[in-house]
Coordinates of C-alpha atoms in Angstrom, one line a residue:
X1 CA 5.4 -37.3 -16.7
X2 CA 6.7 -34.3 -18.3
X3 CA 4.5 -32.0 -16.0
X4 CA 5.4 -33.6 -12.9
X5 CA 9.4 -32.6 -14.2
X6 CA 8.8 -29.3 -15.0
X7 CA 6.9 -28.8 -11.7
X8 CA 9.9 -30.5 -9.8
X9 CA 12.3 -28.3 -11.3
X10 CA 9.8 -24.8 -10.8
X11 CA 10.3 -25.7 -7.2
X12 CA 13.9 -26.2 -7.1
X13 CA 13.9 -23.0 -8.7
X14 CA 11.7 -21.1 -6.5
X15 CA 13.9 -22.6 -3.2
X16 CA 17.1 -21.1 -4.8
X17 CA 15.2 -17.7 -4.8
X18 CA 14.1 -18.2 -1.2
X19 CA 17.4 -19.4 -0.4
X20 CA 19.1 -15.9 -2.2
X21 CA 16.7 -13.6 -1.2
X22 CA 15.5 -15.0 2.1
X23 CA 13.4 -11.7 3.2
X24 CA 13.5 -10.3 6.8
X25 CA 12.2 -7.0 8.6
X26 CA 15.7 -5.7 10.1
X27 CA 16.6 -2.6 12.2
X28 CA 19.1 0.5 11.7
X29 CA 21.2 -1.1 9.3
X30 CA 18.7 -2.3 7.1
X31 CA 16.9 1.2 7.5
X32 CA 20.3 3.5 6.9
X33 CA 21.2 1.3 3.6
X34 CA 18.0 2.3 2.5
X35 CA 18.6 5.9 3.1
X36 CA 16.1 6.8 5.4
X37 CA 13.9 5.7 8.5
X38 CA 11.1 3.4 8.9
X39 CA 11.3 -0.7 8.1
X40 CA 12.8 -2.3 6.0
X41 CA 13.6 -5.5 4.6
X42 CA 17.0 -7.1 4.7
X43 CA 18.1 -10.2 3.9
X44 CA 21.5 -11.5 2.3
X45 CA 23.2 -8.3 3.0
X46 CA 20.6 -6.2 1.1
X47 CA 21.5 -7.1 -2.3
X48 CA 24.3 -5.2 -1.9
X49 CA 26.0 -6.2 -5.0
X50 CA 24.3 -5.8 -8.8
X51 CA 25.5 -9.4 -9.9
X52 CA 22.8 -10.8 -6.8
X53 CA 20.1 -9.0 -8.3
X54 CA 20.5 -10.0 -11.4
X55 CA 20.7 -13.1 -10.5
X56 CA 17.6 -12.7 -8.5
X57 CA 15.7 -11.2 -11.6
X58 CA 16.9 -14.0 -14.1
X59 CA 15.7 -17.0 -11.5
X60 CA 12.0 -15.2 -11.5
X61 CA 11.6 -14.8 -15.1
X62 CA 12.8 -18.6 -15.3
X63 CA 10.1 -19.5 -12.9
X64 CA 7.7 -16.7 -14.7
X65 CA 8.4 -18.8 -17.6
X66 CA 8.2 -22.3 -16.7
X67 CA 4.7 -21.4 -15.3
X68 CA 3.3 -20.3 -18.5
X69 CA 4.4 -23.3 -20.5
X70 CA 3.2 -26.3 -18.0
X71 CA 0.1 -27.4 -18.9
X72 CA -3.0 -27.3 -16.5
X73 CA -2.1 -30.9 -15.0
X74 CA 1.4 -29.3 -13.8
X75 CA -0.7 -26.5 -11.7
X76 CA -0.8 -29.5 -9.1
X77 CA 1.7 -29.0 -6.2
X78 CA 4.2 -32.0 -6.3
X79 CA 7.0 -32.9 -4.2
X80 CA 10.8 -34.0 -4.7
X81 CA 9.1 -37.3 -6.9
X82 CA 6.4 -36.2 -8.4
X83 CA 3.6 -36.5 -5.9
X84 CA 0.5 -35.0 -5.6
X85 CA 0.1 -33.5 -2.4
X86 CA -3.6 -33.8 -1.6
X87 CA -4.0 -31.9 1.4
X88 CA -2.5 -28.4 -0.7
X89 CA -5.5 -29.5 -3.6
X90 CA -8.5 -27.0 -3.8
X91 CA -11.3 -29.3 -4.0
X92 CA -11.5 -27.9 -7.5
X93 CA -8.4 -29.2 -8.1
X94 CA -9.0 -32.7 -6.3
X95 CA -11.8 -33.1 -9.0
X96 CA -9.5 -32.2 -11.9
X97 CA -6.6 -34.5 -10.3
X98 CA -9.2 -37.8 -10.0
X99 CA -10.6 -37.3 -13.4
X100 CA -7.0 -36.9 -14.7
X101 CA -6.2 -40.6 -13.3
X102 CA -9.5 -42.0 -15.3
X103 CA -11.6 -41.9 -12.5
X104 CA -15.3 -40.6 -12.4
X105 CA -15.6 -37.2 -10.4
X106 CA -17.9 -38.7 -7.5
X107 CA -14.7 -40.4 -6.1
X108 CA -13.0 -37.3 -5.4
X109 CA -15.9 -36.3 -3.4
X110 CA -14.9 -40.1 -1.7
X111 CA -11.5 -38.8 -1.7
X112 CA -11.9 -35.4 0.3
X113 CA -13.9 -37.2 2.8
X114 CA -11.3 -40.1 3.6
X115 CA -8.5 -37.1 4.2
X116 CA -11.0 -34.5 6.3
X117 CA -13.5 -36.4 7.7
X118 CA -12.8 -35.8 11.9
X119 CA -14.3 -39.4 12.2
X120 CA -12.3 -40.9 9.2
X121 CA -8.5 -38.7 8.9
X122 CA -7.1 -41.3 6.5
X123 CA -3.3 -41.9 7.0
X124 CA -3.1 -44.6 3.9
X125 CA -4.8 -45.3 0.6
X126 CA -5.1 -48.7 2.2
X127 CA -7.2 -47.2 4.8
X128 CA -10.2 -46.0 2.2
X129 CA -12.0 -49.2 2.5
X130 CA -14.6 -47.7 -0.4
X131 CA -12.4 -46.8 -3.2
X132 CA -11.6 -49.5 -5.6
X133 CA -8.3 -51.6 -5.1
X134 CA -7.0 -50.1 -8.7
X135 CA -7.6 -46.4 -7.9
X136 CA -6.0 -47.2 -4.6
X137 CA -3.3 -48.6 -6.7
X138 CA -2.9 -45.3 -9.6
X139 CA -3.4 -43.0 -5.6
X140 CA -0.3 -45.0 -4.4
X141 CA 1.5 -44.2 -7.2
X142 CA 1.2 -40.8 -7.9
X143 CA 0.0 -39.1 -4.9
X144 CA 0.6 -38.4 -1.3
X145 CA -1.8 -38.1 2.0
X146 CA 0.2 -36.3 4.4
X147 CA 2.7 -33.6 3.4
X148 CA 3.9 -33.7 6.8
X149 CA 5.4 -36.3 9.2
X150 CA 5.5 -36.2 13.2
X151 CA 9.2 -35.9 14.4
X152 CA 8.6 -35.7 18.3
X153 CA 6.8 -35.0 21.2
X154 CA 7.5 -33.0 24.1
X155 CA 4.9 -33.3 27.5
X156 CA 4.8 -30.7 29.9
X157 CA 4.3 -30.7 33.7
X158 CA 0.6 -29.0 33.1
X159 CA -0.1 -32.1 30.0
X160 CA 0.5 -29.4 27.3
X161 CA 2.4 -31.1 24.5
X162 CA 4.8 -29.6 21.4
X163 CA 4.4 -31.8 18.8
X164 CA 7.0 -31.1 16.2
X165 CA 6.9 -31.9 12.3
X166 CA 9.3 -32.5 9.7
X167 CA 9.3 -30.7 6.4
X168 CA 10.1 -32.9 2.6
X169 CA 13.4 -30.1 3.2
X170 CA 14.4 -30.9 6.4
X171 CA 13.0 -28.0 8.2
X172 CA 11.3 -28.4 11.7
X173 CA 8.1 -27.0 12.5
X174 CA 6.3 -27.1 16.2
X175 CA 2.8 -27.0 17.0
X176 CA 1.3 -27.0 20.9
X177 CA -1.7 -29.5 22.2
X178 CA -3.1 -27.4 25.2
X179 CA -5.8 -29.3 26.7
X180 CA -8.5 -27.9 30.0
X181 CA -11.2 -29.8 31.2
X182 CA -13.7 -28.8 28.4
X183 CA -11.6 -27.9 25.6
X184 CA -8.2 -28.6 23.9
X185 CA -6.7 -25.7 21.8
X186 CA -3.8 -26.4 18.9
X187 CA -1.4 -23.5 18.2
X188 CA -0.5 -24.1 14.4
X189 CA 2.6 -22.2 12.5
X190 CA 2.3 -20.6 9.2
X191 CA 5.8 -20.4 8.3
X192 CA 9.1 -22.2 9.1
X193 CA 11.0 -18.8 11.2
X194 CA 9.4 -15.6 10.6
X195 CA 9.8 -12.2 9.5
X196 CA 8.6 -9.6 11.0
X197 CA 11.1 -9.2 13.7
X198 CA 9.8 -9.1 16.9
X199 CA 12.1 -8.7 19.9
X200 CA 10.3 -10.2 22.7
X201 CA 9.6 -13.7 20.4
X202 CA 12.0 -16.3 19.9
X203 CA 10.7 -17.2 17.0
X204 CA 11.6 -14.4 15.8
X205 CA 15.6 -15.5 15.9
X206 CA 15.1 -17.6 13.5
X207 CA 14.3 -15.2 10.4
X208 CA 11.9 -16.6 7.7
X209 CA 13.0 -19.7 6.5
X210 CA 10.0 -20.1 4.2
X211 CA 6.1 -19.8 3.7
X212 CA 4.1 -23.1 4.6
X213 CA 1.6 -24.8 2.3
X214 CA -1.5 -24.8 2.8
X215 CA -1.2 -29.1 3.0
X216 CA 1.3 -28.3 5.4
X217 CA -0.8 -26.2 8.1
X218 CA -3.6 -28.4 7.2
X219 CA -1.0 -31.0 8.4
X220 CA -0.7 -30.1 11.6
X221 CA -4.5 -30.5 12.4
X222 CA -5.1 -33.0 10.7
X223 CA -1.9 -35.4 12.2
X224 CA -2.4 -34.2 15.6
X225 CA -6.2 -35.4 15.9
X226 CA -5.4 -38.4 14.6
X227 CA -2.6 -39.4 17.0
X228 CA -3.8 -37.7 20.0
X229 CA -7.5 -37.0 19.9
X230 CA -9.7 -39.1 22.3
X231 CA -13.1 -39.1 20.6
X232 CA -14.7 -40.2 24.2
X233 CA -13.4 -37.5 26.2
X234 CA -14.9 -34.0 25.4
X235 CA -11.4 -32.6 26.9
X236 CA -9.1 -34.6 24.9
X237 CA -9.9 -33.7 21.4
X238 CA -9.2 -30.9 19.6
X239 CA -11.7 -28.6 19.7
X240 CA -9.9 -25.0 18.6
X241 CA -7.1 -24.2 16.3
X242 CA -4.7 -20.8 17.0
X243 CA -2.6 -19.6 14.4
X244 CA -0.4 -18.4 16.4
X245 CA 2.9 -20.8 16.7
X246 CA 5.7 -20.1 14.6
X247 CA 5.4 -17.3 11.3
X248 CA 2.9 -14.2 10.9
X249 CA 0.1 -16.0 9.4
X250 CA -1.2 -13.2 7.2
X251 CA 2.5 -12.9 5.8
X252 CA 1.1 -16.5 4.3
X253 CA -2.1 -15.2 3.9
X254 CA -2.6 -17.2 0.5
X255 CA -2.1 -20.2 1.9
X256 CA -3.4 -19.3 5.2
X257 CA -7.0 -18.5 4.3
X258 CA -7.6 -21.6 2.4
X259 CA -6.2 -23.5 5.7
X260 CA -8.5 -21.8 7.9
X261 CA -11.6 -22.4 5.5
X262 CA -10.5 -26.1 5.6
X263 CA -11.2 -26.3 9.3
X264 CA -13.9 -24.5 9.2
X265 CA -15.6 -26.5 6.2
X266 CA -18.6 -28.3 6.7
X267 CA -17.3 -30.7 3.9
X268 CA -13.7 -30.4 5.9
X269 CA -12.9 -30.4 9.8
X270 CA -16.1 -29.3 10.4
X271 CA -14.3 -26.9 13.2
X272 CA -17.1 -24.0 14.4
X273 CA -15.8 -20.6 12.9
X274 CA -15.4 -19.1 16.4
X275 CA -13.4 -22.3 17.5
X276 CA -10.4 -21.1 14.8
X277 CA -8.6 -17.5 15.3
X278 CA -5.6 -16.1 13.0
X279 CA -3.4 -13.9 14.9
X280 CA -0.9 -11.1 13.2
X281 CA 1.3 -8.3 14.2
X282 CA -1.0 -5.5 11.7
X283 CA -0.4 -5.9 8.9
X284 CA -3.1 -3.6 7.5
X285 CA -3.7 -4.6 4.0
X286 CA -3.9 -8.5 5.0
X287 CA -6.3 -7.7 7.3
X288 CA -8.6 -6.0 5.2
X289 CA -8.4 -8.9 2.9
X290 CA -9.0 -12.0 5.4
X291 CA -11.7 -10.1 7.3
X292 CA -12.8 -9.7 3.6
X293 CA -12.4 -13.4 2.5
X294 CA -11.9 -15.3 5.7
X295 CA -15.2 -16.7 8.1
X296 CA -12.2 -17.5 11.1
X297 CA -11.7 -15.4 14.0
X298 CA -9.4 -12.3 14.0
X299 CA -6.5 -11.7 16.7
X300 CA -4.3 -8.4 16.0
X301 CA -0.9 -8.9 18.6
X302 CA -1.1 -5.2 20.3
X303 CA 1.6 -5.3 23.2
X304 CA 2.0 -1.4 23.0
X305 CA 0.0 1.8 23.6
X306 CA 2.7 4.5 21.6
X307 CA 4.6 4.4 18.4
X308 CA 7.5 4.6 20.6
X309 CA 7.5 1.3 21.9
X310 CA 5.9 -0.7 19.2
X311 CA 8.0 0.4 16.8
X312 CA 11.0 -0.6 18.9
X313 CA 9.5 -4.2 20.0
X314 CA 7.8 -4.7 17.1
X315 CA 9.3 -2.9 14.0
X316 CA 5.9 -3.6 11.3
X317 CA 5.2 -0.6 13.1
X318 CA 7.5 1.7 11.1
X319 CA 5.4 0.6 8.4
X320 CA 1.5 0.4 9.8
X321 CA 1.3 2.7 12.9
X322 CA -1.1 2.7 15.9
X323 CA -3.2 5.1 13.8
X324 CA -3.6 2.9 11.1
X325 CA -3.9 -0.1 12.6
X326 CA -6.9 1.0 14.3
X327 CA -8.6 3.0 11.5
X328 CA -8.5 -0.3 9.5
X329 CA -9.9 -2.2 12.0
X330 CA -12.7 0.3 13.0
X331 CA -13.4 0.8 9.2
X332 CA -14.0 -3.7 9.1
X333 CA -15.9 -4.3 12.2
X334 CA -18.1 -5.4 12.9
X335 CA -18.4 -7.9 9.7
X336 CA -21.7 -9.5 8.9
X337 CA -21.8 -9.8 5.0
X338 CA -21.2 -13.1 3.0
X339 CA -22.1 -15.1 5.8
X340 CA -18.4 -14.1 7.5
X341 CA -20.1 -12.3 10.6
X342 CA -17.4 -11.5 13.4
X343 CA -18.8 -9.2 15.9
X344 CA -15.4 -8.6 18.1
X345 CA -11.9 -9.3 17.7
X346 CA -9.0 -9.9 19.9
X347 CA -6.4 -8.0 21.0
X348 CA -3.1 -10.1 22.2
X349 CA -0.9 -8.0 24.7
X350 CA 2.0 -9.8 26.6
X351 CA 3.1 -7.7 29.1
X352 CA 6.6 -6.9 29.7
X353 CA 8.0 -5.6 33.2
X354 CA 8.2 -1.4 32.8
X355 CA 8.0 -1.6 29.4
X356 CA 4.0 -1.6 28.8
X357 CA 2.7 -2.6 31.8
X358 CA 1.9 1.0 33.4
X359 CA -1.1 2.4 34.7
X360 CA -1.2 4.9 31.8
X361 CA -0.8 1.9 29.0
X362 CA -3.9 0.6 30.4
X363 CA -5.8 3.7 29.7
X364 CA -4.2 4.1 26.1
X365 CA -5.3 0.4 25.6
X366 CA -8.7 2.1 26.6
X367 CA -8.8 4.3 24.2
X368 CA -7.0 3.1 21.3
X369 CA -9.7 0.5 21.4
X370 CA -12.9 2.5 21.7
X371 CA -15.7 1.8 19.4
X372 CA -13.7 -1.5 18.1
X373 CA -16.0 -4.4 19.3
X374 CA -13.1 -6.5 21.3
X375 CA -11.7 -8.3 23.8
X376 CA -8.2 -7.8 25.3
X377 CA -5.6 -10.9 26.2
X378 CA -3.0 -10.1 28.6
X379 CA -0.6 -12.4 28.5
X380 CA 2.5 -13.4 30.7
X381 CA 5.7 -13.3 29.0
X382 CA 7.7 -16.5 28.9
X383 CA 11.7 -16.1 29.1
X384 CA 13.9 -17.6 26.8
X385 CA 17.3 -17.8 26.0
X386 CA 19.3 -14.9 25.3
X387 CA 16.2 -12.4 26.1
X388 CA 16.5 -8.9 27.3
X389 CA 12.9 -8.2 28.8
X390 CA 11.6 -9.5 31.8
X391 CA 7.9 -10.6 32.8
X392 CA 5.9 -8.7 34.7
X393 CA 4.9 -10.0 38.2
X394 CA 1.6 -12.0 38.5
X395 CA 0.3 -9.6 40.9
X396 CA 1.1 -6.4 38.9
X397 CA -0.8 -8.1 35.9
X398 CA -3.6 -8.7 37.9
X399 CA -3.8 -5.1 38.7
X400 CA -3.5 -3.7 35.0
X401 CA -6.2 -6.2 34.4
X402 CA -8.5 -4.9 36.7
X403 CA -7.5 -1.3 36.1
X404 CA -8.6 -2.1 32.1
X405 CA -11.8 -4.0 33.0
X406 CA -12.7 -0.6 35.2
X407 CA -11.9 1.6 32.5
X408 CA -14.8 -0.8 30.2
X409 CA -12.4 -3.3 28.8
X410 CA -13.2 -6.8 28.1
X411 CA -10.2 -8.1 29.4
X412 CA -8.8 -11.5 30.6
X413 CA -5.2 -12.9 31.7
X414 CA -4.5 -16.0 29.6
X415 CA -2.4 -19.0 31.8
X416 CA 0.9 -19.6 30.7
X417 CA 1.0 -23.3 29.6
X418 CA 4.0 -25.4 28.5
X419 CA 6.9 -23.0 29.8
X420 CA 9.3 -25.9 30.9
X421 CA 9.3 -27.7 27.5
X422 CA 9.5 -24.0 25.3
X423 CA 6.1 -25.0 24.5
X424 CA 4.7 -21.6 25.8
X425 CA 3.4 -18.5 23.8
X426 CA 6.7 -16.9 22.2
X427 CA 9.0 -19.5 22.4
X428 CA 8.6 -22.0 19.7
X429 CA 11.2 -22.7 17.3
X430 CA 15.4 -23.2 17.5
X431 CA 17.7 -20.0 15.7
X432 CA 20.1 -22.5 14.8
X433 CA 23.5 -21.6 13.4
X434 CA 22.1 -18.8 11.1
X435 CA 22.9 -15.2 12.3
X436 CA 20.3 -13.9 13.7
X437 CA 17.7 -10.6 12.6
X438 CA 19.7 -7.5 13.8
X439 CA 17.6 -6.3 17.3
X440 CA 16.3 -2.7 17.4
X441 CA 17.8 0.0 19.4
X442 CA 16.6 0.2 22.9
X443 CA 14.3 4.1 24.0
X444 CA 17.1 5.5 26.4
X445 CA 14.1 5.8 28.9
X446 CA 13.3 1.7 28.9
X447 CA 17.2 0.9 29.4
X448 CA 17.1 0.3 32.8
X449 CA 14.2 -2.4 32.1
X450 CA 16.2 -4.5 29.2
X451 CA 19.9 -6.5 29.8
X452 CA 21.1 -7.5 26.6
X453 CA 23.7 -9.6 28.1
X454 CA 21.4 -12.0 29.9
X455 CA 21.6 -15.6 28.5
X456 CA 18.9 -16.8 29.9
X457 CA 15.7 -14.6 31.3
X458 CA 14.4 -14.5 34.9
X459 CA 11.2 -16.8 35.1
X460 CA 8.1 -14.9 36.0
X461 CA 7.7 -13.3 39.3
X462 CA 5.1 -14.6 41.5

């Protein structure tokens, strides 16, 4: 149909403005061409020449404009042929999309159940024994199940596995199965790279590639119980979802909240709202929103105590500080309207050998947390290739954890899991050939602690 066209050709549209303007958080340069301190975003050489911003401008009023003259069948996300892609479909929208194929609105309800079901987790229009063989047959046609497809599988020596997915594009995404005796734990990505820069995550090397659909972190879930879940075996089904693999998740956060409400949905995973968490580095107007909007679990990534060293490691910083950081999150918690009740959040802090691991970060931890209903992670860092930092030793993390839980911290010290397949926290995803973000300029006083010549880091000290 015409609307599946125009859609088609709003999304090659909207790749060639990713593709131009593909945005990342940088360090001096990016800062200096803007003419002043803080972050900033950089991306193909900072639109240093006019003729690329115009360009840039003309592709957005052409997408601007292809919106506004599709009708409301074309709102329907579609891929390279036209297909419905189910899993990124409101439930609004499934019962819009059902009735446009001349079907009555009870079978979408059929519909939604066959795709999110956790006993069901339809892989085929075949598979939806109840639907009639000639809606089947118009499903077929125009529409698509999974938006995903599973690429490979990597086992660790602990049974962690990295599952990674291809993308319609090309792109490769990675989630992690972590399973314990009572419980098994999937890290989901948000986005294919990521922006925000982040100098201990490999990840991070990778720059943002693009934002992932909502059917495509659905995806993840959704593929990974049906291949792997053992529905006998308390341990070997999935019990609760992380955002925490590759991407900032509240970057996404339109297509992240949605995800997350999806798992949490009686009428979808059926996931309990304290079994799903979304993590992010601060960004301070996303969180206000998604503790606003969301019912999941909140993790804010910490892995500082001063401006000084966040800023460096993590540059969102330069844009929300400490100060702010907290002040938002003392101002939302604890939440109880609307049903969303979240009485603590968690803190993520990975500890990097004499860069935050002191006895005086664990009092500034301390503090910076007081009156914020919470629970702090420590977490070991996990070497990768080309990284500067080193972990801190197993004992020393022991100690900072006790020092904290002294001090009237909630604290524990998450296990490394997955390390010898790069399925560990921090090193999901592969750089490729693409230069990487620029990395920030190391404090004088933590140069003795960094070696930006090492290929590979040291594994964790024991």
């Amino acid at each position: 149909t015409w609307a599946c066209e125009a859609e088609i050709r709003r999304k090659e549209v909207l790749n060639e403005v990713r593709r131009v303007r593909e945005v990342q958080i940088g360090g001096e340069e990016g800062c200096a061409e803007r003419g002043g301190g803080g972050m900033a975003f950089v991306g193909a050489g900072m639109w240093r020449r006019s003729g690329q911003r115009s360009q840039l401008r003309a592709m957005c009023a052409t997408v601007e404009s292809m919106q506004n003259e599709m009708p409301g069948s074309a709102a329907f996300p579609v891929d390279s042929n036209g297909r419905v892609l189910l899993k990124s479909l409101t439930r609004t929208q499934m019962d819009e999309f059902v009735q446009s194929l001349g079907e009555k609105p009870f079978r979408a309800k059929q519909l939604w159940r066959w795709m999110y079901h956790p006993d069901a987790l339809a892989g085929s229009f075949e598979e939806m024994t109840d639907l009639s063989k000639d809606f089947r047959r118009k499903l077929q046609e125009s529409a698509r199940v999974d938006s995903l497809v599973i690429n490979d599988t990597h086992v660790a020596a602990d049974g962690t596995r990295k599952v990674t997915f291809k993308l319609d594009d090309g792109g490769v995404i990675e989630s992690v199965w972590i399973p314990t005796d009572d419980r098994v734990t999937l890290c989901v990505s948000s986005q294919l790279g990521c922006a925000l820069n982040c100098q201990f995550c490999f990840t991070a090397k990778m720059g943002l590639r693009r934002h992932l659909t909502k059917g495509e972190i659905v995806d993840q879930v959704v593929l990974t119980k049906r291949f792997f879940d053992d529905r006998n075996q308390l341990g070997r089904r999935v019990t609760n979802v992380v955002f925490m693999g590759m991407g900032e998740p509240l970057h996404n956060i339109d297509n992240v909240i949605p995800a997350a409400d999806i798992l949490i949905s009686d009428k979808g995973l059926s996931l309990s709202h304290n079994k799903v968490t979304v993590s992010t580095s601060g960004l301070v107007p996303e969180i206000r929103k998604f503790l606003k909007h969301s019912k999941a679990n909140l993790a804010v990534s910490l892995n500082a105590t001063t401006d000084e060293v966040r800023s460096w490691i993590m540059p969102i910083n330069r844009k929300y500080d400490l100060a702010e950081l907290m002040r938002a999150l003392k101002e939302s918690l604890p939440r109880r309207e609307d049903g969303k009740a979240l009485k603590k959040i968690f803190f993520e802090y990975v500890m990097l050998k004499g860069i935050n691991d002191s006895p005086d970060d664990a009092k500034r931890i301390a503090k910076l947390t007081a009156g914020i209903p919470c629970k702090v992670n420590l977490i070991h860092f996990n070497p990768h290739s080309g990284t500067e930092f080193q972990p801190t030793p197993d004992d020393k993390v022991d100690q900072f954890g006790k020092l904290l839980s002294s001090l009237g911290v909630r604290v524990t010290v998450r296990e490394s899991r997955g390390d010898d397949e790069m399925a560990a926290c921090g090193q999901l995803g592969k750089p490729g050939d693409r230069p990487s973000p620029p990395r920030m300029r190391v404090p004088d006083k933590f140069s003795p602690f960094v070696a930006r010549s090492n290929k590979k880091g040291s594994k964790r000290g024991r």
